[in-house]
Coordinates of C-alpha atoms in Angstrom, one line a residue:
Chain L
X1 CA -25.9 -6.6 25.5
X2 CA -24.9 -9.6 23.9
X3 CA -22.3 -9.4 20.9
X4 CA -25.1 -10.5 18.6
X5 CA -27.4 -8.2 19.4
X6 CA -24.9 -5.7 19.0
X7 CA -23.8 -6.1 15.6
X8 CA -25.9 -3.5 13.9
X9 CA -24.6 -0.8 16.3
X10 CA -20.9 -2.2 15.6
X11 CA -21.7 -1.9 11.7
X12 CA -22.9 1.4 12.3
X13 CA -20.2 2.4 14.4
X14 CA -17.5 1.4 11.9
X15 CA -19.2 3.1 8.8
X16 CA -18.8 6.3 10.8
X17 CA -15.2 5.9 11.9
X18 CA -14.6 5.0 8.2
X19 CA -16.5 8.0 7.2
X20 CA -14.6 10.2 9.4
X21 CA -11.0 8.8 8.0
X22 CA -11.9 8.6 4.1
X23 CA -11.2 12.2 2.6
X24 CA -14.3 13.9 1.6
X25 CA -16.1 13.1 -1.8
X26 CA -15.5 16.5 -3.4
X27 CA -12.0 17.0 -2.0
X28 CA -9.9 17.2 -5.2
X29 CA -8.9 14.7 -6.7
X30 CA -12.5 13.9 -6.3
X31 CA -13.0 11.2 -9.0
X32 CA -10.2 9.4 -6.7
X33 CA -12.1 10.1 -3.6
X34 CA -15.3 8.9 -4.5
X35 CA -14.0 5.8 -5.7
X36 CA -12.6 5.1 -2.5
X37 CA -15.8 5.7 -0.9
X38 CA -17.3 3.7 -3.4
X39 CA -15.2 0.6 -2.7
X40 CA -15.8 0.8 1.0
X41 CA -19.3 1.1 0.8
X42 CA -22.2 -1.5 -0.4
X43 CA -23.5 -4.1 2.0
X44 CA -20.4 -6.1 2.7
X45 CA -20.8 -8.2 5.7
X46 CA -17.8 -6.3 7.7
X47 CA -16.4 -9.7 8.9
X48 CA -13.0 -8.3 9.6
X49 CA -14.0 -5.1 11.7
X50 CA -16.6 -7.3 13.8
X51 CA -13.9 -9.5 14.5
X52 CA -11.5 -6.7 15.6
X53 CA -14.6 -5.3 17.7
X54 CA -15.3 -8.7 19.4
X55 CA -11.6 -9.5 20.3
X56 CA -11.4 -6.4 21.8
X57 CA -14.5 -7.3 24.0
X58 CA -12.9 -10.6 24.8
X59 CA -9.8 -8.8 26.3
X60 CA -11.6 -6.2 28.0
X61 CA -10.3 -3.2 25.6
X62 CA -12.9 -0.3 25.3
X63 CA -14.5 -0.4 21.4
X64 CA -12.6 3.0 20.9
X65 CA -9.3 1.5 21.3
X66 CA -9.9 -0.5 17.9
X67 CA -11.7 1.9 15.8
X68 CA -8.3 2.5 13.6
X69 CA -7.9 -0.8 13.7
X70 CA -11.3 -2.1 12.6
X71 CA -11.1 0.6 9.8
X72 CA -8.0 -0.3 8.7
X73 CA -8.6 -3.8 8.1
X74 CA -11.6 -3.1 6.3
X75 CA -9.5 -1.0 4.1
X76 CA -7.1 -3.4 3.3
X77 CA -10.0 -5.8 2.2
X78 CA -11.6 -3.0 0.2
X79 CA -8.4 -2.8 -1.6
X80 CA -7.6 -6.4 -2.0
X81 CA -11.2 -6.8 -3.7
X82 CA -10.7 -3.6 -6.3
X83 CA -7.4 -4.9 -7.3
X84 CA -8.3 -8.5 -7.8
X85 CA -11.5 -7.8 -9.4
X86 CA -9.4 -5.7 -12.4
X87 CA -9.5 -7.2 -15.9
X88 CA -6.0 -8.1 -15.4
X89 CA -6.8 -10.3 -12.4
X90 CA -10.2 -11.9 -12.0
X91 CA -12.0 -9.8 -14.4
X92 CA -15.4 -9.4 -12.3
X93 CA -18.2 -7.1 -13.1
X94 CA -20.0 -7.4 -9.9
X95 CA -19.3 -7.2 -6.3
X96 CA -22.1 -7.0 -3.7
X97 CA -24.6 -6.8 -6.3
X98 CA -23.2 -3.5 -7.6
X99 CA -20.6 -2.8 -10.7
X100 CA -17.0 -3.5 -9.4
X101 CA -14.7 -0.2 -9.0
X102 CA -13.3 -0.6 -12.3
X103 CA -16.6 -0.8 -14.2
X104 CA -18.3 2.2 -12.1
X105 CA -15.4 4.6 -12.7
X106 CA -12.0 3.1 -14.8
X107 CA -9.4 0.7 -14.5
X108 CA -6.8 3.6 -13.8
X109 CA -9.2 4.9 -10.9
X110 CA -9.6 1.7 -9.5
X111 CA -5.9 1.1 -9.4
X112 CA -5.4 4.0 -7.4
X113 CA -8.3 4.0 -5.2
X114 CA -6.8 0.6 -4.1
X115 CA -3.3 2.1 -3.6
X116 CA -4.8 4.8 -1.5
X117 CA -6.9 2.8 0.5
X118 CA -3.9 0.5 1.4
X119 CA -1.9 3.7 2.1
X120 CA -4.6 5.3 4.3
X121 CA -4.9 1.7 6.4
X122 CA -1.0 2.3 7.5
X123 CA -2.2 5.9 8.2
X124 CA -4.8 5.5 10.5
X125 CA -2.8 2.6 12.4
X126 CA 0.1 4.9 12.7
X127 CA -1.8 8.1 13.9
X128 CA -4.0 6.5 16.2
X129 CA -4.5 8.8 18.9
X130 CA -5.8 5.9 21.3
X131 CA -2.7 3.9 21.5
X132 CA 0.8 4.6 22.6
X133 CA 3.5 4.6 20.0
X134 CA 4.9 0.9 20.5
X135 CA 1.3 -0.4 19.9
X136 CA 0.8 1.8 16.7
X137 CA 4.4 0.8 15.4
X138 CA 3.5 -2.8 16.4
X139 CA 0.0 -2.9 14.7
X140 CA 1.8 -1.1 11.2
X141 CA 4.3 -4.1 11.6
X142 CA 1.7 -6.5 12.0
X143 CA -1.0 -5.4 9.3
X144 CA 1.9 -5.1 6.5
X145 CA 3.2 -8.7 7.4
X146 CA -0.5 -10.1 6.8
X147 CA -1.0 -7.6 3.8
X148 CA 1.8 -8.6 1.7
X149 CA 3.5 -10.6 -0.5
X150 CA 4.4 -13.2 2.4
X151 CA 0.5 -12.6 3.5
X152 CA -2.5 -11.5 1.0
X153 CA -1.1 -10.2 -1.7
X154 CA 1.2 -13.5 -2.1
X155 CA -2.0 -15.6 -1.7
X156 CA -3.5 -13.6 -4.5
X157 CA -0.3 -14.6 -6.8
X158 CA -0.6 -18.0 -5.9
X159 CA -4.4 -18.0 -6.7
X160 CA -3.6 -16.8 -10.3
X161 CA -0.4 -19.2 -10.7
X162 CA -3.0 -22.0 -9.8
X163 CA -5.8 -21.3 -12.1
X164 CA -6.1 -24.0 -14.6
X165 CA -3.5 -26.3 -12.5
X166 CA -4.4 -28.9 -10.2
X167 CA -3.0 -28.5 -6.6
X168 CA -3.0 -30.9 -4.0
X169 CA -4.7 -30.2 -0.6
X170 CA -1.6 -28.7 0.9
X171 CA -1.3 -26.5 -1.5
X172 CA -4.7 -25.0 -1.8
X173 CA -4.7 -25.1 2.2
X174 CA -1.3 -22.7 1.8
X175 CA -2.7 -20.7 -0.9
X176 CA -6.2 -19.9 1.6
X177 CA -3.6 -19.3 4.3
X178 CA -2.3 -16.6 2.6
X179 CA -5.1 -15.1 0.7
X180 CA -7.9 -15.1 3.2
X181 CA -6.8 -16.2 6.5
X182 CA -3.6 -13.7 7.1
X183 CA -6.0 -10.9 7.1
X184 CA -8.6 -12.7 9.1
X185 CA -6.1 -13.6 11.6
X186 CA -4.3 -10.0 11.8
X187 CA -7.9 -8.9 13.1
X188 CA -7.4 -10.5 16.1
X189 CA -3.3 -9.8 16.7
X190 CA -4.6 -6.3 16.0
X191 CA -7.2 -6.2 18.8
X192 CA -4.9 -8.0 21.3
X193 CA -2.0 -5.6 20.8
X194 CA -1.3 -3.4 23.9
X195 CA -3.9 -5.6 26.1
X196 CA -1.1 -7.6 28.1
X197 CA -2.5 -10.9 27.5
X198 CA -1.1 -13.7 29.4
X199 CA 0.7 -16.0 26.7
X200 CA -1.9 -19.0 26.7
X201 CA -5.2 -16.4 26.1
X202 CA -2.9 -14.9 23.4
X203 CA -2.2 -18.2 21.9
X204 CA -5.6 -19.1 22.2
X205 CA -7.0 -16.3 20.4
X206 CA -4.4 -16.6 17.5
X207 CA -5.1 -20.2 17.3
X208 CA -8.8 -19.5 17.1
X209 CA -8.1 -16.5 14.5
X210 CA -6.0 -19.0 12.3
X211 CA -8.7 -21.7 12.2
X212 CA -11.5 -19.1 11.5
X213 CA -9.7 -17.7 8.5
X214 CA -9.4 -21.0 6.8
X215 CA -12.6 -22.3 7.7
X216 CA -13.9 -18.9 6.0
X217 CA -12.5 -19.8 2.9
X218 CA -13.4 -23.1 2.8
X219 CA -17.1 -22.4 3.2
X220 CA -16.6 -19.4 0.4
X221 CA -15.6 -22.2 -1.8
X222 CA -18.2 -24.3 -0.8
X223 CA -20.8 -21.5 -1.3
X224 CA -19.3 -20.8 -4.6
X225 CA -20.1 -24.2 -5.8
X226 CA -23.5 -24.6 -4.5
X227 CA -24.7 -20.8 -4.5
X228 CA -26.8 -18.8 -6.9
X229 CA -25.8 -15.3 -8.3
X230 CA -28.8 -13.5 -6.7
X231 CA -27.6 -14.7 -3.0
X232 CA -23.8 -14.1 -3.4
X233 CA -23.9 -11.0 -5.4
X234 CA -21.2 -12.2 -7.5
X235 CA -21.1 -15.0 -9.9
X236 CA -21.7 -18.1 -8.8
X237 CA -19.6 -21.4 -9.7
X238 CA -17.0 -18.7 -11.0
X239 CA -13.9 -20.6 -9.3
X240 CA -14.9 -23.7 -11.1
X241 CA -15.5 -21.9 -14.5
X242 CA -12.1 -20.5 -14.0
X243 CA -10.6 -23.6 -13.0
X244 CA -9.5 -22.7 -10.0
X245 CA -8.4 -25.1 -7.3
X246 CA -10.7 -25.2 -4.6
X247 CA -11.1 -27.3 -1.5
X248 CA -14.5 -29.1 -3.1
X249 CA -12.5 -29.1 -6.4
X250 CA -9.5 -31.0 -4.4
X251 CA -11.3 -33.3 -1.6
X252 CA -15.2 -33.2 -2.3
X253 CA -17.9 -31.2 -1.3
X254 CA -18.9 -33.1 1.7
X255 CA -15.6 -33.8 3.1
X256 CA -15.0 -29.6 2.5
X257 CA -18.0 -29.0 4.8
X258 CA -16.7 -31.4 7.2
X259 CA -13.6 -29.9 7.6
X260 CA -14.8 -26.1 7.7
X261 CA -17.0 -27.3 10.6
X262 CA -14.4 -29.2 12.2
X263 CA -12.2 -26.1 12.0
X264 CA -14.7 -24.2 13.5
X265 CA -15.2 -26.6 16.8
X266 CA -11.4 -26.3 16.9
X267 CA -11.7 -22.2 16.7
X268 CA -14.4 -22.4 19.4
X269 CA -12.2 -24.7 21.5
X270 CA -9.4 -22.6 21.5
X271 CA -11.6 -19.7 23.5
X272 CA -11.9 -21.9 26.6
X273 CA -9.5 -20.0 28.6
X274 CA -11.7 -16.8 28.4
X275 CA -15.0 -15.8 30.1
X276 CA -18.6 -14.8 29.0
X277 CA -17.1 -11.6 26.9
X278 CA -16.1 -14.0 24.4
X279 CA -19.6 -14.2 23.1
X280 CA -18.6 -12.5 20.1
X281 CA -16.0 -14.6 18.8
X282 CA -18.3 -17.6 19.6
X283 CA -21.1 -15.6 17.4
X284 CA -18.6 -15.0 14.8
X285 CA -17.4 -18.4 14.0
X286 CA -20.8 -19.9 14.1
X287 CA -21.9 -17.5 11.7
X288 CA -18.6 -18.5 9.3
X289 CA -20.1 -21.9 9.1
X290 CA -24.0 -21.2 8.8
X291 CA -23.8 -18.1 6.3
X292 CA -24.9 -18.5 2.9
X293 CA -23.2 -15.6 1.3
Chain K
X1 CA 34.9 12.4 2.3
X2 CA 32.6 14.7 0.6
X3 CA 29.1 13.7 -0.4
X4 CA 29.8 13.5 -3.8
X5 CA 32.4 11.3 -3.3
X6 CA 30.5 8.7 -1.3
X7 CA 27.7 8.8 -3.8
X8 CA 28.7 5.4 -5.5
X9 CA 29.1 3.9 -1.8
X10 CA 25.4 5.3 -0.8
X11 CA 24.3 3.9 -4.0
X12 CA 25.5 0.2 -3.2
X13 CA 24.8 0.9 0.6
X14 CA 21.2 1.2 -0.5
X15 CA 21.2 -1.7 -2.8
X16 CA 22.3 -3.8 0.1
X17 CA 19.7 -2.8 2.4
X18 CA 17.1 -3.3 -0.5
X19 CA 18.3 -6.7 -1.2
X20 CA 18.3 -7.5 2.7
X21 CA 14.7 -6.4 2.9
X22 CA 13.0 -8.0 -0.2
X23 CA 11.8 -11.7 0.0
X24 CA 14.3 -13.9 -1.8
X25 CA 13.7 -14.3 -5.4
X26 CA 13.0 -18.1 -5.1
X27 CA 10.6 -17.7 -2.2
X28 CA 7.0 -18.7 -3.0
X29 CA 5.2 -17.2 -4.8
X30 CA 8.3 -16.9 -6.6
X31 CA 7.1 -14.8 -9.7
X32 CA 5.7 -12.1 -7.7
X33 CA 9.1 -11.9 -5.8
X34 CA 11.0 -11.9 -8.7
X35 CA 8.9 -9.0 -10.1
X36 CA 9.5 -6.7 -6.9
X37 CA 13.1 -7.4 -7.3
X38 CA 12.9 -6.5 -11.1
X39 CA 11.2 -3.4 -10.4
X40 CA 13.8 -2.2 -7.6
X41 CA 16.8 -2.7 -9.9
X42 CA 18.1 -1.5 -13.1
X43 CA 19.7 2.0 -12.9
X44 CA 18.0 4.4 -11.3
X45 CA 19.1 7.4 -9.7
X46 CA 18.5 6.7 -6.4
X47 CA 17.6 10.3 -5.9
X48 CA 15.4 9.6 -3.2
X49 CA 17.5 7.4 -0.9
X50 CA 20.4 9.6 -1.8
X51 CA 18.4 12.4 -0.2
X52 CA 17.6 10.8 3.0
X53 CA 21.4 10.0 3.5
X54 CA 22.2 13.5 2.7
X55 CA 19.7 14.8 5.2
X56 CA 20.8 12.2 7.5
X57 CA 24.7 13.6 7.4
X58 CA 23.2 17.2 7.6
X59 CA 21.4 16.7 10.8
X60 CA 24.2 14.5 12.2
X61 CA 22.6 11.2 12.1
X62 CA 24.5 8.2 11.1
X63 CA 23.8 6.2 8.2
X64 CA 22.3 3.2 10.0
X65 CA 19.4 5.1 11.5
X66 CA 18.0 5.8 8.2
X67 CA 18.9 2.6 6.1
X68 CA 15.3 1.6 6.5
X69 CA 13.8 5.2 5.5
X70 CA 16.1 5.1 2.2
X71 CA 14.7 1.7 1.0
X72 CA 11.1 2.3 1.9
X73 CA 11.3 5.7 -0.1
X74 CA 12.9 3.9 -2.8
X75 CA 9.9 1.2 -2.9
X76 CA 7.1 3.6 -2.7
X77 CA 8.9 5.3 -5.9
X78 CA 9.4 2.0 -7.6
X79 CA 5.9 0.8 -6.8
X80 CA 4.4 4.1 -8.1
X81 CA 6.5 3.5 -11.6
X82 CA 5.2 0.0 -11.7
X83 CA 1.7 1.2 -11.4
X84 CA 1.7 4.4 -13.7
X85 CA 3.3 2.4 -16.5
X86 CA 0.3 -0.1 -16.7
X87 CA -1.5 -0.2 -19.9
X88 CA -4.7 1.3 -17.7
X89 CA -2.5 4.3 -16.8
X90 CA 0.3 5.5 -18.8
X91 CA 0.8 2.3 -20.7
X92 CA 4.9 2.3 -21.0
X93 CA 6.8 -0.4 -22.5
X94 CA 10.4 0.9 -21.2
X95 CA 11.5 2.4 -18.1
X96 CA 14.8 2.9 -17.5
X97 CA 15.9 1.5 -20.8
X98 CA 14.5 -2.2 -19.9
X99 CA 11.0 -3.3 -20.3
X100 CA 8.3 -2.4 -17.5
X101 CA 7.2 -4.6 -15.0
X102 CA 4.3 -5.6 -16.4
X103 CA 5.9 -6.3 -20.3
X104 CA 8.5 -8.6 -18.3
X105 CA 6.2 -10.4 -16.5
X106 CA 2.5 -9.9 -16.7
X107 CA -0.2 -7.3 -15.7
X108 CA -1.3 -9.1 -12.7
X109 CA 1.8 -9.7 -11.2
X110 CA 2.9 -6.1 -12.1
X111 CA 0.0 -5.0 -10.0
X112 CA 0.7 -7.6 -7.1
X113 CA 4.7 -6.5 -7.3
X114 CA 3.5 -2.6 -6.5
X115 CA 1.0 -3.5 -3.6
X116 CA 3.5 -5.5 -2.1
X117 CA 6.4 -3.0 -2.6
X118 CA 4.2 -0.6 -0.8
X119 CA 3.2 -2.6 1.9
X120 CA 7.0 -3.8 2.5
X121 CA 7.8 0.0 2.4
X122 CA 5.7 0.4 5.9
X123 CA 6.9 -2.7 7.4
X124 CA 10.3 -1.6 7.1
X125 CA 9.7 1.5 8.5
X126 CA 7.6 0.5 11.4
X127 CA 10.3 -2.8 12.4
X128 CA 13.3 -0.3 12.1
X129 CA 15.0 -1.8 15.1
X130 CA 17.4 1.2 14.9
X131 CA 14.6 3.7 16.0
X132 CA 12.2 4.2 18.8
X133 CA 8.6 3.3 18.5
X134 CA 7.3 7.0 18.6
X135 CA 9.8 7.3 15.5
X136 CA 8.9 4.3 14.0
X137 CA 5.0 5.5 14.2
X138 CA 5.8 9.1 12.7
X139 CA 7.6 7.6 9.7
X140 CA 5.2 5.5 9.3
X141 CA 2.3 8.5 8.8
X142 CA 4.6 10.7 7.6
X143 CA 5.2 8.3 4.2
X144 CA 1.3 7.2 4.2
X145 CA 0.4 11.1 4.1
X146 CA 3.1 11.8 1.0
X147 CA 1.7 8.6 -0.7
X148 CA -1.8 8.3 -0.3
X149 CA -4.7 10.3 -2.1
X150 CA -3.7 13.6 -0.9
X151 CA -0.1 13.1 -1.9
X152 CA 1.5 11.0 -4.7
X153 CA -1.4 8.8 -5.6
X154 CA -3.6 11.8 -5.9
X155 CA -0.9 13.7 -8.2
X156 CA -1.3 10.9 -10.5
X157 CA -5.0 11.0 -10.8
X158 CA -4.6 14.6 -11.1
X159 CA -2.1 13.8 -13.8
X160 CA -4.6 11.5 -15.7
X161 CA -7.6 13.8 -15.1
X162 CA -5.8 16.6 -17.0
X163 CA -4.3 14.5 -20.3
X164 CA -5.8 16.3 -23.1
X165 CA -6.9 19.2 -20.9
X166 CA -5.3 22.7 -20.5
X167 CA -4.7 23.5 -16.8
X168 CA -3.2 26.9 -15.6
X169 CA 0.0 27.3 -14.0
X170 CA -1.5 26.9 -10.3
X171 CA -3.2 23.7 -11.2
X172 CA 0.0 22.2 -12.9
X173 CA 2.1 23.2 -10.1
X174 CA -0.6 21.4 -7.5
X175 CA -0.4 18.8 -9.7
X176 CA 3.6 18.4 -9.4
X177 CA 3.4 19.0 -5.6
X178 CA 1.3 15.9 -5.2
X179 CA 2.7 13.8 -7.9
X180 CA 6.3 14.1 -7.6
X181 CA 7.3 16.6 -4.6
X182 CA 5.3 14.8 -1.9
X183 CA 7.7 11.7 -1.6
X184 CA 10.7 13.9 -2.1
X185 CA 9.8 16.2 0.5
X186 CA 9.2 12.9 2.7
X187 CA 12.7 11.7 2.3
X188 CA 13.6 14.7 4.1
X189 CA 11.3 14.9 6.8
X190 CA 12.1 10.9 7.3
X191 CA 15.6 11.5 8.2
X192 CA 14.7 14.5 10.5
X193 CA 12.3 12.4 12.5
X194 CA 13.9 11.9 15.9
X195 CA 16.8 14.4 15.0
X196 CA 15.3 16.7 17.9
X197 CA 16.3 19.8 15.5
X198 CA 15.8 23.5 16.4
X199 CA 12.6 24.4 14.8
X200 CA 14.1 27.0 12.2
X201 CA 16.6 24.1 11.3
X202 CA 13.6 22.3 10.7
X203 CA 11.4 24.4 8.7
X204 CA 14.7 25.2 6.5
X205 CA 15.2 21.7 5.6
X206 CA 11.4 21.4 4.6
X207 CA 11.6 24.5 2.7
X208 CA 14.6 22.8 0.7
X209 CA 12.6 19.6 0.2
X210 CA 9.5 21.4 -1.3
X211 CA 11.8 23.6 -3.5
X212 CA 13.7 20.4 -4.7
X213 CA 10.7 18.4 -5.1
X214 CA 9.0 20.8 -7.3
X215 CA 12.4 21.8 -9.5
X216 CA 12.8 18.4 -10.3
X217 CA 9.3 17.9 -11.8
X218 CA 9.7 21.1 -13.7
X219 CA 13.3 19.7 -14.8
X220 CA 11.5 16.4 -15.8
X221 CA 9.0 18.3 -18.2
X222 CA 11.7 20.1 -19.5
X223 CA 14.0 16.9 -20.1
X224 CA 11.0 15.3 -21.9
X225 CA 10.5 18.1 -24.1
X226 CA 14.2 18.2 -25.0
X227 CA 15.5 15.0 -24.4
X228 CA 16.1 11.7 -27.1
X229 CA 14.5 8.5 -25.8
X230 CA 18.3 7.0 -25.4
X231 CA 19.4 9.0 -22.9
X232 CA 15.9 9.4 -21.2
X233 CA 15.7 5.6 -21.4
X234 CA 12.0 6.2 -21.8
X235 CA 9.9 7.4 -24.7
X236 CA 11.1 11.5 -25.0
X237 CA 8.2 13.7 -25.8
X238 CA 5.9 11.2 -24.3
X239 CA 4.1 13.6 -22.4
X240 CA 3.4 16.3 -25.4
X241 CA 2.4 13.0 -27.2
X242 CA -0.2 12.2 -24.5
X243 CA -1.2 16.1 -24.4
X244 CA -0.2 16.0 -20.9
X245 CA 0.0 19.7 -19.4
X246 CA 3.6 20.1 -18.5
X247 CA 5.0 23.6 -17.3
X248 CA 6.9 24.1 -20.7
X249 CA 3.5 23.8 -22.5
X250 CA 1.9 26.3 -19.9
X251 CA 4.6 29.0 -19.5
X252 CA 6.8 28.2 -22.3
X253 CA 10.4 26.1 -22.4
X254 CA 12.5 29.2 -21.4
X255 CA 10.5 30.1 -18.4
X256 CA 9.9 27.0 -17.1
X257 CA 14.3 26.2 -17.0
X258 CA 14.1 29.6 -15.0
X259 CA 11.8 28.6 -12.7
X260 CA 13.3 25.3 -11.8
X261 CA 16.7 27.3 -11.5
X262 CA 15.4 29.9 -9.2
X263 CA 13.9 26.8 -7.1
X264 CA 17.3 25.6 -6.8
X265 CA 18.5 28.7 -5.5
X266 CA 15.8 29.0 -3.1
X267 CA 16.4 25.5 -1.9
X268 CA 20.2 25.9 -1.4
X269 CA 19.6 29.4 0.4
X270 CA 17.3 27.7 2.8
X271 CA 20.3 25.6 4.1
X272 CA 22.0 28.7 5.1
X273 CA 21.3 27.6 9.0
X274 CA 23.2 24.3 8.3
X275 CA 27.2 23.7 8.3
X276 CA 29.5 22.0 6.1
X277 CA 27.8 18.7 6.7
X278 CA 24.7 19.7 4.6
X279 CA 27.3 19.3 1.2
X280 CA 25.1 16.4 0.1
X281 CA 22.2 18.7 0.1
X282 CA 23.7 21.3 -1.8
X283 CA 25.2 18.6 -4.3
X284 CA 21.8 17.0 -4.8
X285 CA 20.2 20.2 -5.3
X286 CA 23.0 21.1 -8.0
X287 CA 22.5 17.8 -9.9
X288 CA 18.8 17.9 -10.0
X289 CA 18.8 21.1 -12.3
X290 CA 22.2 19.8 -14.2
X291 CA 20.9 16.2 -15.1
X292 CA 20.2 14.8 -18.6
X293 CA 18.0 12.2 -17.9

């Protein structure tokens, strides 16, 4: 079966893995556990877990070897959204068409739910019974580097600092690479861990992941500029309204779209050393550029 | 040299380890990295790292084998203080006599600094070059369990939910065991990891850690009731003012002091199987009950 045909199955698989990892909603403290579950639900694209599964497929690793990694990256993604949506940060009321976590619960619970999802992500990787301890430790380190102050959290800090300022292209790109790119890249790296790939295959996959991550964020900026609120499931034009520097604001909409398309071509070209099992990686790259939300 | 005589050296050692692990204050994004450093400074007692070093000493592990663990537990402690102090949580302006992180910087930076310290703690354990990968992975799992929704973060959620309500003794104890006890206990567990202890020695140390953690929080409640703001470095009577259930509020001040003293005796008694190298553990237990802030 092609990856494209299996996407619904992979999403369902992820939901089941996540459901099994999260504390039961009624377990004390119940409000916190409900908030963690709420943050993990709700129609996300699951791009990051799909990327983990697609990479595993490309390198010949069975799905169950990357279940924990797939759940962990989605938890880190969900935690980042919960914290970014807080009143002190982006102050968003809607996420994927539903009230944001602090709106559905309260700010304190949202902060703790984010903290707890981040913590649980590392626990999953460290306790993954399908991986030997070298792979477990290496994955924890990879995910921490990608998520911390020199990765995703640092990117969010750059984003906040940039609001209302003008940045040049290199600065916008650095912000995007940290804020969005690092976590997308690590999906590929986590799935490669332990696969004993030839160095040139690994480099190709890593380059694919870097290009994909940047293209994804450029496309996000483009959609924010173009989209309407009902399709996006969040406020459109929000970045512009907040005077956040984006790719389109720096190089124009048309050049931004072209840059995203070029990056996707470059990403796909860097898969040249892989066989037809890399179909999922090609499919995901295409989806990033063709998506509407 | 006795542990008591070496305490200043251990604190200095910890400061150096932490300084080497934190990103440089001027590294981009500088404001975030400054806030991380700010949160890790400022005259804390360093009880948790001292407990890591004292345990290592008791089980015959060299100091450098637990440097990463000592820094990691202090980072998790610091992150929890930064987030607990936020306006949406305890809304505190002072911590250790200095402005809290969100007062010295801003709320968004404080949230991200906390997130980043938590993330860095796991990175340190996962990359610890003095430990084999089995120990690294096991420590990450231990710290995550102690810090997450079924540990410290869950305890903070219980604490918030309890404000203005009355709890019975079992409920207050459960809250304390999660909120404070889990992280204190894990200091001992991290230092034992890889030491290949006889099971009864390990059980004794684990029991010591559990008693110590609970005694520490009871003493904290007692000091909050008794202390004055200048000695505590934070608002005294703050728990009572917020109508938070505490040990003294449930069983009375005198019974609370007696319970803390009993727990410390029990903690020390459970070290019976260890030799004179456990002097630091005895000293720390005594300090917990005799401290004034």
